[in-house]
Amino acid sequence: MNGSMMAAEIKEQPAVLDRILSEGRAGVLDVARAVRARRPRFVLFVARGTSDHAALYAKYLVETRLALPAGLASPSTMTVYDARPDLRDVLVLAVSQSGASPDIVEPVARARAGGAVTVAITNAPDSPLAATAEFHLDVLAGPERAVAATKTYTAELLTLFLFVEALAGRNGDEAGALPQRAAALLEREEEVARLAVRYRFAEQLVVTARGYNYPSAREAALKLMETSYVVAHAFSGADLLHGPMAMIDRGFPVIVIAPEGQGSLALKPVVERLGDLGADTLVVGDPTLVSLGRVGFALNDLGPEWLTPILVILPLQQLAWHLARERGSDPDRPRGLRKVTETW
Amino acid sequence: MNGSMMAAEIKEQPAVLDRILSEGRAGVLDVARAVRARRPRFVLFVARGTSDHAALYAKYLVETRLALPAGLASPSTMTVYDARPDLRDVLVLAVSQSGASPDIVEPVARARAGGAVTVAITNAPDSPLAATAEFHLDVLAGPERAVAATKTYTAELLTLFLFVEALAGRNGDEAGALPQRAAALLEREEEVARLAVRYRFAEQLVVTARGYNYPSAREAALKLMETSYVVAHAFSGADLLHGPMAMIDRGFPVIVIAPEGQGSLALKPVVERLGDLGADTLVVGDPTLVSLGRVGFALNDLGPEWLTPILVILPLQQLAWHLARERGSDPDRPRGLRKVTETW
């Protein structure tokens, strides 16, 4: 069946999360201990594509829960412009499922030579990236064969969460409920399938979120572009108000990702504004915001807000899969894409 | 006339650039001297909207020409999640034309309290942001009345360039030719007006670039969204290959911004790929790439690549203006937007 690989990999996620918690945690703690001893003062992430969204999530964690300044590196400054920044006291975290993209490997090699502590987070312990960084964390997702990444994304998120918590001297126990919560969410697939039909003829879509879940909006938009070829555009709720709101008119489809928390409180004025404009708003999240949208997918009891990105992406992966099938494309083999993207 | 304010502000840019070079430079050097003495080791930018694109340009400059690691702060970590990162040895650069948006002012206040050296770059010396930061640089653009920022954007770019160069101990003299080059470019408006007609009925558009001009792609897309309500989506050339390329099919409109340089070399495979897919590609830049697109706007003699973002945006501002007029909207007053966006 078209899409059977991606469908199977979406379903594997509770088991992968469980594996990280049971088998991966010791390795995460070891690396965190070694990195803490080096006392990094700034954190830089190097990533592209789906892994860039995992890095963005971790950047929020570093800023809020580790209280260190952080940035996303622009890989091209090293690969295209030959920059050689002074990276002493900098922790460089490179995230890549394949560990094979040259524009991730090269900046990490340079960062290590430039004095940084380097950690690679991959699903490929034998990859060039794992060999290049000083430390490696395996996200233990097992082989991913569909081109659109799903289980490696949530595996990266959880591994990054446990790692940042360990750097902050915490054990990450609050992640223990994730596998069960993920399994419960995935059981709501029929609801998602009904929502997907709505977008059968949508040519474009905006996805918005705030804070910890801004990466979820970016990742949901990317899945929709990759598998359904809908032009999906992600904005943080704040940036949406700075300009792009002008293009939203009556009936424009907008997906708001807003599980309960500070992020959903900050999104309330955005959802109200979208309502005033007559946008066709699907709210995935906080039941009180769901009531303000045209359609909704209410989420309850997802746990602390900083863990919700690991859960809320699941119905959106299913949405991308069902929409691709509705549109007659093969979610496993998006046109024009390869699994490993070799850019410089 | 609809759009007369924005049109006038676009035309003012050579004079504004000249004013920064003649009247602004001394202030930039003074602040740079004081900041250098504090020996910052990491640079964090705080900005939103158009100013965020200016910050992204400066981030490339900091990484390549000052050789320091840099990041774009996520304002919400401080305003929504109450993060209090350790910012000793960090230079925080806040960029905002109005200096009035609370979600920029608040993180700067916290950064200053948290030990950072703080510099505000605004077009409003009497603004809350200018008062909050330890240092202030005035971009000297004069009052900007159109909602879509134009002259404050290029003024921010040039001020940031001179400031980063001064931090690196250079005098920025290579910027001297910018006012004349900008004036020459703006004279090609009729060519731009003819290109704008092409997009009269386009519902969506992708804008792509690489390296120093990735911010130009983001800013061009934002101008198009704000004034013409076309759904314009910016990607770095590398990210475009990581997934979104799947949504590009025959006839899909793509604008490639690629003035001669390392960035245009890195974009060549992207333009070729777009050609294979039958995309409707407009190349703005390098004459050798122009020949690979469907239509082109060739740019010659723009000077060093790191200064081209200050120039290449000019025809794209004109494109947004002409397209808005073709579509019957008022470029001065985009629906649903205000000049100062108050987000938290």
XYZ file of C-alpha atoms in Angstrom:
688
model
C 0.000 0.000 0.000
C 1.159 3.531 -0.743
C 2.330 5.070 2.486
C 2.600 1.847 4.464
C 6.173 2.606 5.557
C 5.343 6.055 6.907
C 2.177 4.720 8.556
C 4.155 1.982 10.313
C 6.838 4.422 11.429
C 4.232 6.799 12.875
C 2.788 3.898 14.872
C 6.205 2.840 16.173
C 6.693 6.078 18.096
C 5.424 4.984 21.536
C 7.824 2.017 21.398
C 10.717 4.258 20.314
C 10.044 6.719 23.135
C 9.940 3.819 25.561
C 13.264 2.482 24.227
C 14.951 5.857 24.704
C 13.706 6.035 28.288
C 14.749 2.490 29.135
C 17.873 1.893 27.033
C 19.072 5.333 25.996
C 19.045 7.229 29.235
C 22.308 5.891 30.647
C 24.232 7.027 27.578
C 22.613 10.456 27.739
C 23.623 10.834 31.386
C 27.220 9.792 30.646
C 27.632 12.325 27.863
C 25.919 15.031 29.919
C 28.298 14.407 32.803
C 31.329 14.777 30.533
C 29.915 17.925 28.899
C 29.009 19.540 32.241
C 32.579 19.121 33.379
C 33.627 21.364 30.482
C 31.285 24.134 31.700
C 29.912 25.397 28.366
C 28.516 28.927 28.484
C 26.775 29.113 25.117
C 25.001 26.496 23.031
C 24.955 26.412 19.233
C 22.825 24.018 17.212
C 23.674 22.760 13.740
C 20.861 21.072 11.812
C 18.708 21.171 8.675
C 15.171 20.196 7.762
C 13.195 18.180 10.301
C 16.207 17.988 12.605
C 16.377 21.792 12.556
C 12.934 21.786 14.153
C 14.188 19.405 16.841
C 17.118 21.785 17.376
C 14.758 24.746 17.690
C 12.803 22.884 20.382
C 16.024 22.195 22.237
C 17.036 25.864 21.893
C 13.909 26.812 23.857
C 14.805 24.205 26.476
C 18.370 25.511 26.775
C 17.163 29.095 27.197
C 14.380 28.365 29.657
C 15.489 25.261 31.573
C 19.286 25.411 31.389
C 19.401 29.250 31.461
C 22.155 29.543 28.864
C 22.086 31.657 25.710
C 21.692 29.605 22.543
C 21.600 30.005 18.792
C 21.013 28.067 15.606
C 24.174 28.160 13.503
C 23.863 29.096 9.860
C 25.748 26.147 8.341
C 26.542 28.146 5.201
C 28.756 30.596 7.065
C 31.227 27.764 7.503
C 30.617 25.743 4.356
C 30.082 28.587 1.882
C 31.960 31.495 3.494
C 34.732 29.706 5.326
C 34.032 31.347 8.698
C 36.229 30.252 11.600
C 34.583 31.593 14.744
C 36.142 31.379 18.186
C 34.132 28.596 19.821
C 35.839 28.144 23.162
C 33.252 27.568 25.944
C 30.656 26.766 23.271
C 28.695 23.525 23.208
C 27.836 22.606 19.616
C 24.914 20.202 19.261
C 24.501 18.768 15.778
C 21.222 17.013 15.042
C 20.759 14.821 11.953
C 18.900 11.534 11.565
C 21.275 10.203 8.900
C 24.428 11.894 10.180
C 25.464 12.039 6.541
C 24.710 15.536 5.217
C 28.021 17.260 4.410
C 26.715 20.673 5.459
C 26.248 19.359 8.987
C 29.441 17.289 9.204
C 31.757 20.059 8.010
C 30.663 22.729 10.544
C 31.022 20.196 13.356
C 34.555 19.306 12.237
C 35.393 23.010 12.230
C 33.700 23.642 15.556
C 35.684 20.847 17.170
C 38.918 22.235 15.724
C 37.837 25.697 16.929
C 37.619 24.634 20.557
C 33.953 23.732 20.967
C 32.601 20.738 22.837
C 30.775 18.842 20.088
C 27.890 16.405 20.476
C 26.189 14.638 17.564
C 22.613 13.432 17.959
C 21.778 10.967 15.195
C 19.919 7.795 14.359
C 23.102 6.464 12.769
C 25.952 5.597 15.154
C 28.182 4.592 12.219
C 27.674 7.872 10.368
C 30.319 10.459 9.450
C 28.697 12.932 11.851
C 28.870 10.533 14.793
C 32.544 9.957 13.978
C 33.287 13.665 13.651
C 31.813 14.928 16.919
C 33.579 14.325 20.217
C 30.429 12.760 21.707
C 27.516 10.909 20.150
C 23.951 10.239 21.268
C 22.013 7.549 19.403
C 18.282 8.311 19.221
C 17.536 4.576 18.892
C 14.640 4.973 16.471
C 15.581 1.989 14.308
C 15.799 2.206 10.496
C 13.532 4.891 9.021
C 12.618 4.102 5.420
C 9.917 6.635 4.532
C 11.423 9.847 3.134
C 9.353 12.038 5.474
C 10.889 11.738 8.939
C 8.475 10.897 11.766
C 9.847 8.598 14.453
C 13.349 10.043 14.189
C 11.866 13.494 14.883
C 10.151 12.582 18.156
C 13.176 10.453 19.087
C 15.420 13.490 18.596
C 13.070 15.629 20.692
C 13.035 13.212 23.617
C 16.798 12.605 23.476
C 17.416 16.366 23.425
C 15.006 16.852 26.334
C 16.749 14.223 28.458
C 20.147 15.645 27.542
C 19.274 19.262 28.408
C 17.654 18.133 31.664
C 20.769 16.147 32.520
C 22.960 19.177 31.772
C 20.759 21.099 34.224
C 21.222 18.361 36.818
C 17.717 16.918 36.530
C 16.731 13.365 35.738
C 13.890 13.986 33.261
C 11.525 11.632 35.049
C 8.502 13.645 33.940
C 9.044 12.125 30.481
C 8.022 8.724 31.837
C 4.382 9.114 30.826
C 5.177 9.968 27.189
C 4.983 6.477 25.624
C 1.515 5.852 27.069
C 0.272 9.338 26.170
C 1.626 8.949 22.646
C -0.146 5.609 22.236
C -3.441 7.099 23.433
C -3.133 9.999 20.983
C -2.357 7.760 18.026
C -5.594 5.886 18.706
C -7.543 8.957 17.637
C -6.530 8.422 14.008
C -10.100 8.244 12.684
C -10.801 11.746 13.949
C -7.678 12.939 12.147
C -8.692 11.177 8.947
C -12.020 13.039 8.990
C -10.207 16.364 9.472
C -7.844 15.614 6.562
C -10.749 15.485 4.110
C -11.357 19.175 4.809
C -8.050 20.080 3.115
C -8.497 17.942 -0.004
C -8.571 21.020 -2.232
C -6.600 23.498 -0.112
C -3.723 24.952 -2.098
C -2.127 26.727 0.799
C -2.219 26.659 4.537
C -0.752 28.566 7.463
C 0.345 26.739 10.606
C 0.969 28.777 13.734
C 2.036 28.166 17.324
C 3.994 29.889 20.036
C 6.998 29.138 22.220
C 7.858 25.451 22.765
C 5.446 24.477 20.021
C 6.657 26.885 17.353
C 8.925 24.038 16.172
C 5.791 21.841 16.033
C 4.223 24.331 13.615
C 7.353 24.300 11.452
C 7.505 20.504 11.458
C 3.785 20.106 10.722
C 4.115 22.528 7.784
C 7.119 20.607 6.452
C 5.293 17.246 6.668
C 2.339 18.742 4.777
C 4.630 20.160 2.071
C 6.632 16.948 1.743
C 3.773 14.511 1.545
C 0.707 16.443 0.329
C 2.435 19.180 -1.715
C 0.187 21.785 -0.095
C 2.028 25.096 0.324
C 2.168 25.186 4.113
C 3.691 28.166 5.815
C 4.628 28.204 9.514
C 4.741 31.371 11.606
C 5.107 31.979 15.294
C 1.928 33.625 16.508
C 3.905 36.811 17.171
C 5.486 36.949 13.698
C 2.127 36.261 12.072
C 0.900 39.566 13.525
C 4.010 41.345 12.155
C 2.953 41.391 8.516
C 1.785 38.037 7.199
C -1.669 38.507 8.780
C -2.399 40.793 5.792
C -2.620 37.795 3.466
C -5.201 35.989 5.635
C -8.706 36.558 4.313
C -12.083 34.927 4.681
C -11.830 31.171 4.436
C -8.020 31.044 4.537
C -7.049 27.745 6.214
C -4.994 28.134 9.383
C -3.937 25.377 11.779
C -3.213 26.585 15.317
C -1.138 24.255 17.494
C -1.777 25.195 21.089
C -1.695 22.592 23.829
C -2.568 24.047 27.226
C 0.123 26.277 28.687
C 1.721 29.701 28.468
C 1.942 29.273 24.703
C -1.790 28.755 24.310
C -2.511 31.785 26.517
C -0.246 33.884 24.271
C -2.040 32.533 21.192
C -5.538 33.478 22.311
C -5.452 36.985 20.747
C -4.142 35.444 17.512
C -7.023 32.962 17.360
C -9.503 35.755 18.089
C -7.993 37.882 15.318
C -8.201 34.961 12.904
C -11.847 34.582 13.886
C -12.505 38.269 13.147
C -10.950 37.823 9.702
C -13.129 34.795 8.978
C -10.173 32.444 8.602
C -10.914 28.719 8.548
C -9.168 27.857 11.797
C -8.410 24.357 13.066
C -7.222 24.476 16.664
C -5.223 21.469 17.844
C -4.872 21.740 21.582
C -6.305 23.624 24.545
C -10.083 22.941 24.727
C -10.792 26.599 25.578
C -9.073 27.700 22.338
C -10.716 24.903 20.356
C -14.060 26.535 21.068
C -12.841 29.701 19.297
C -11.860 27.922 16.058
C -13.997 26.685 13.159
C -12.944 23.090 13.810
C -10.887 21.535 16.532
C -8.944 18.606 17.888
C -8.997 18.983 21.659
C -6.039 17.750 23.682
C -6.241 17.014 27.370
C -3.720 15.875 29.962
C -0.583 16.059 27.843
C 1.567 16.877 30.864
C 4.019 19.781 31.229
C 4.028 22.206 28.310
C 7.739 21.658 27.535
C 7.019 18.010 26.723
C 3.939 18.618 24.558
C 5.935 19.037 21.306
C 6.759 15.309 21.527
C 3.033 14.501 21.542
C 1.232 17.171 19.567
C 3.112 16.402 16.348
C 1.606 12.893 16.226
C -1.886 13.818 14.962
C -0.246 16.277 12.556
C 1.931 13.526 11.094
C -1.257 11.500 10.690
C -2.941 14.505 9.086
C -0.136 14.822 6.520
C -0.347 11.094 5.790
C -4.133 11.061 5.345
C -4.117 14.221 3.268
C -1.460 12.785 0.953
C -3.600 9.674 0.484
C -6.741 11.789 -0.133
C -4.811 13.657 -2.789
C -3.572 10.500 -4.445
C 0.110 10.890 -3.668
C 2.385 8.371 -1.992
C 3.434 9.540 1.476
C 6.416 7.172 1.404
C 7.948 8.580 -1.732
C 7.464 12.320 -2.091
C 8.260 13.455 -5.603
C 11.677 14.983 -6.016
C 13.087 14.115 -2.587
C 15.735 11.756 -1.311
C 16.210 10.508 2.232
C 19.660 12.051 2.641
C 19.926 15.571 1.306
C 23.450 16.471 0.283
C 23.723 20.231 0.386
C 26.712 22.404 1.082
C -2.278 58.265 -4.821
C -2.467 54.837 -3.185
C 1.043 53.823 -2.242
C 2.628 57.250 -2.566
C 4.162 57.077 0.909
C 5.822 53.720 0.328
C 6.964 54.820 -3.142
C 8.566 57.961 -1.713
C 10.245 56.014 1.082
C 11.690 53.505 -1.391
C 13.163 56.405 -3.379
C 14.666 58.020 -0.282
C 17.021 55.118 0.344
C 20.144 56.404 -1.432
C 19.895 59.615 0.620
C 19.395 57.658 3.849
C 22.414 55.449 3.129
C 24.442 58.576 2.404
C 23.304 60.160 5.695
C 24.362 57.098 7.685
C 27.787 57.154 6.045
C 28.304 60.874 6.583
C 26.474 61.622 9.840
C 25.999 58.261 11.533
C 29.431 56.766 11.352
C 30.997 58.637 14.253
C 28.306 57.418 16.643
C 28.711 53.862 15.413
C 32.469 54.011 16.022
C 31.991 55.405 19.544
C 29.601 52.660 20.561
C 31.781 50.010 18.928
C 34.791 51.226 20.873
C 32.920 50.992 24.166
C 31.549 47.539 23.324
C 34.940 46.195 22.198
C 36.404 47.160 25.538
C 33.928 44.771 27.162
C 35.209 41.878 25.007
C 31.932 40.106 24.200
C 32.339 36.458 23.220
C 28.845 35.673 21.941
C 26.287 37.824 20.135
C 22.522 37.489 20.540
C 20.021 39.368 18.387
C 16.520 40.330 19.493
C 14.128 41.432 16.751
C 10.830 40.698 15.004
C 9.435 41.105 11.504
C 11.493 43.141 9.035
C 14.051 43.965 11.725
C 14.485 40.242 12.325
C 15.708 39.982 8.738
C 18.201 42.789 9.391
C 19.319 40.873 12.486
C 19.752 37.688 10.457
C 21.980 39.582 7.989
C 24.065 40.868 10.888
C 24.280 37.349 12.326
C 26.008 36.230 9.123
C 28.376 39.207 9.418
C 29.178 38.400 13.042
C 29.920 34.759 12.207
C 31.990 35.407 9.079
C 33.601 38.825 9.614
C 33.831 39.125 13.391
C 34.390 35.366 13.921
C 32.152 35.139 16.970
C 29.298 32.687 17.496
C 25.879 34.303 17.283
C 22.210 33.477 17.680
C 18.770 34.961 17.242
C 17.014 35.054 20.611
C 13.512 33.648 20.847
C 11.832 36.626 22.555
C 9.065 34.407 23.923
C 11.452 32.488 26.164
C 11.775 35.640 28.234
C 8.339 37.192 27.760
C 6.220 34.022 27.843
C 8.352 31.578 29.830
C 10.229 33.900 32.158
C 13.693 32.574 31.273
C 16.651 34.271 32.973
C 19.740 33.080 31.136
C 23.270 33.885 32.261
C 24.348 36.555 29.757
C 27.768 37.587 30.993
C 30.160 38.125 28.039
C 27.158 38.299 25.708
C 26.483 41.243 23.416
C 22.738 41.650 22.892
C 21.788 43.622 19.786
C 18.122 44.596 19.627
C 16.843 45.823 16.274
C 13.484 47.588 15.934
C 12.488 50.540 13.776
C 9.956 51.867 16.287
C 11.750 50.741 19.427
C 8.286 50.318 20.891
C 7.330 46.639 20.702
C 7.075 45.250 24.246
C 8.391 41.839 23.213
C 11.679 43.469 22.211
C 11.971 45.938 25.096
C 11.362 43.366 27.832
C 14.072 40.873 26.765
C 16.582 43.738 26.507
C 15.745 44.923 30.006
C 16.277 41.382 31.270
C 19.459 40.917 29.272
C 20.917 44.102 30.738
C 20.005 42.965 34.238
C 21.495 39.554 33.413
C 24.929 40.968 32.654
C 24.843 41.452 28.887
C 26.181 44.448 26.995
C 23.039 45.783 25.311
C 22.822 47.871 22.151
C 19.554 49.067 20.610
C 19.425 49.860 16.896
C 16.314 51.868 16.127
C 14.905 54.665 14.032
C 13.505 56.206 17.204
C 16.036 57.682 19.653
C 13.248 58.619 22.070
C 11.770 55.123 22.149
C 11.459 52.797 25.165
C 13.959 50.429 23.552
C 16.590 53.150 23.125
C 16.096 54.086 26.777
C 16.311 50.482 27.962
C 19.535 49.423 26.264
C 22.902 50.598 27.552
C 23.852 51.916 24.098
C 21.791 53.193 21.190
C 22.436 53.541 17.466
C 20.072 55.742 15.475
C 19.594 54.496 11.894
C 18.733 58.050 10.781
C 16.083 57.013 8.248
C 13.679 59.838 9.092
C 9.983 59.225 9.788
C 8.625 56.139 8.030
C 4.883 56.392 7.457
C 4.029 53.455 5.188
C 3.210 50.333 7.197
C 5.575 48.175 5.122
C 9.113 49.045 6.198
C 11.551 49.880 3.385
C 14.068 52.623 4.179
C 14.331 51.613 7.828
C 15.292 48.097 6.670
C 18.223 49.149 4.484
C 19.208 51.730 7.120
C 19.322 48.970 9.736
C 21.419 46.799 7.403
C 24.002 49.500 6.767
C 24.177 50.555 10.421
C 24.655 46.927 11.460
C 27.337 46.454 8.798
C 29.294 49.497 9.975
C 28.908 48.428 13.588
C 30.119 44.848 13.030
C 33.023 46.114 10.930
C 33.950 48.567 13.682
C 33.815 45.767 16.263
C 36.243 43.873 14.029
C 38.522 46.921 13.864
C 37.699 47.872 10.280
C 36.358 51.155 9.002
C 33.712 49.895 6.564
C 34.948 52.111 3.737
C 33.772 49.629 1.113
C 30.230 50.805 1.880
C 31.045 54.194 0.336
C 29.720 53.227 -3.102
C 26.327 52.088 -1.795
C 24.324 55.332 -2.201
C 25.317 55.675 -5.851
C 24.734 51.980 -6.586
C 21.342 52.147 -4.871
C 20.344 55.164 -6.942
C 21.371 53.415 -10.178
C 19.345 50.323 -9.248
C 16.219 52.293 -8.401
C 16.317 53.812 -11.882
C 15.457 50.419 -13.328
C 11.908 50.660 -11.962
C 10.210 50.243 -15.347
C 11.827 46.840 -15.794
C 10.519 45.881 -12.370
C 7.021 47.130 -13.180
C 6.948 44.864 -16.256
C 8.041 41.880 -14.147
C 5.324 42.602 -11.567
C 2.580 42.082 -14.174
C 3.663 38.451 -14.423
C 2.455 37.780 -10.865
C -0.937 39.485 -11.183
C -2.766 36.197 -10.636
C -0.155 34.249 -8.677
C -1.635 32.938 -5.435
C 1.601 31.724 -4.002
C 5.275 32.197 -4.535
C 8.550 30.831 -3.219
C 11.538 33.125 -2.712
C 14.941 31.535 -2.235
C 18.528 32.674 -1.671
C 21.629 31.521 0.151
C 24.007 32.895 2.761
C 24.148 36.690 3.137
C 21.059 37.032 0.963
C 18.865 34.513 2.743
C 17.579 37.478 4.804
C 16.842 39.236 1.478
C 14.605 36.315 0.486
C 12.794 36.498 3.827
C 12.346 40.255 3.558
C 11.178 40.096 -0.082
C 8.617 37.435 0.866
C 7.385 39.556 3.773
C 6.982 42.658 1.557
C 4.995 40.599 -0.951
C 2.745 39.192 1.779
C 2.220 42.575 3.438
C 1.426 44.594 0.353
C 0.156 42.159 -2.298
C -1.329 39.466 -0.035
C 0.344 36.794 -2.157
C 1.357 33.809 -0.018
C 5.126 34.160 -0.326
C 7.335 31.600 1.309
C 11.075 32.091 1.804
C 13.554 29.218 2.034
C 17.313 29.075 2.031
C 18.389 27.185 -1.068
C 19.642 24.384 1.167
C 16.404 24.051 3.138
C 14.369 24.119 -0.060
C 16.088 20.876 -1.071
C 15.266 19.375 2.363
C 11.587 18.755 1.732
C 9.732 21.779 0.371
C 11.006 21.060 -3.161
C 8.276 18.384 -3.287
C 5.572 21.046 -3.569
C 7.221 22.751 -6.565
C 5.627 21.588 -9.800
C 5.447 22.814 -13.381
C 4.770 26.536 -13.513
C 5.229 27.139 -9.770
C 6.569 30.704 -9.382
C 9.963 30.942 -7.683
C 12.091 34.053 -7.225
C 15.800 33.343 -6.797
C 17.875 36.146 -5.259
C 21.470 35.532 -6.213
C 23.866 38.427 -6.739
C 27.301 37.255 -7.850
C 29.313 35.560 -5.106
C 29.677 32.347 -3.117
C 25.944 32.391 -2.503
C 25.098 32.378 -6.204
C 27.580 29.549 -6.819
C 25.857 27.526 -4.096
C 22.467 28.282 -5.662
C 23.320 27.044 -9.145
C 22.235 23.421 -8.472
C 18.984 24.736 -6.973
C 18.218 26.811 -10.082
C 19.028 23.827 -12.288
C 16.729 21.616 -10.242
C 13.951 24.198 -10.496
C 14.495 24.216 -14.256
C 14.169 20.414 -14.404
C 10.875 20.668 -12.507
C 9.548 23.286 -14.921
C 9.194 25.954 -12.227
C 8.596 29.524 -13.362
C 11.871 30.964 -12.119
C 12.767 34.641 -11.907
C 16.454 35.072 -11.145
C 17.457 38.417 -9.648
C 21.223 38.614 -9.723
C 24.213 36.898 -11.264
C 23.929 37.103 -15.087
C 25.147 33.511 -15.472
C 22.272 32.289 -13.276
C 19.798 34.614 -14.979
C 20.351 32.667 -18.172
C 19.119 29.497 -16.409
C 15.809 31.014 -15.265
C 12.570 31.638 -17.152
C 12.874 35.400 -16.622
C 15.595 37.509 -15.104
C 16.755 40.777 -13.652
C 20.515 40.819 -14.099
C 22.670 42.628 -11.560
C 26.198 43.740 -12.285
C 28.860 45.459 -10.217
C 27.133 45.431 -6.862
C 30.438 45.248 -5.005
C 31.406 42.736 -2.297
C 28.828 40.022 -1.677
C 28.387 40.932 2.012
C 27.042 44.355 0.994
C 24.669 43.130 -1.721
C 21.719 42.603 0.678
C 21.554 46.407 1.043
C 21.086 46.728 -2.723
C 19.279 43.658 -3.969
C 16.212 44.291 -1.823
C 15.486 47.554 -3.687
C 14.006 46.047 -6.882
C 12.107 43.569 -4.701
C 10.540 46.393 -2.692
C 9.552 47.937 -6.027
C 8.179 44.588 -7.153
C 5.986 44.346 -4.048
C 4.765 47.909 -4.599
C 3.931 47.422 -8.285
C 2.293 44.069 -7.667
C 0.102 45.572 -4.932
C -0.984 48.312 -7.336
C -1.644 45.764 -10.128
C -3.842 43.856 -7.698
C -5.732 46.942 -6.646
C -4.539 47.107 -3.057
C -2.973 50.087 -1.294
C 0.707 49.446 -0.529
C 0.649 52.138 2.165
C -2.123 50.588 4.196
C -2.051 46.786 4.180
C -5.277 45.362 5.505
C -5.144 44.210 9.092
C -1.735 45.641 9.989
C -0.503 48.450 12.196
C 2.888 50.131 12.087
C 3.842 49.114 15.609
C 2.986 45.536 16.449
C 2.446 44.957 20.142
C 3.037 41.304 20.809
C 4.293 39.602 23.907
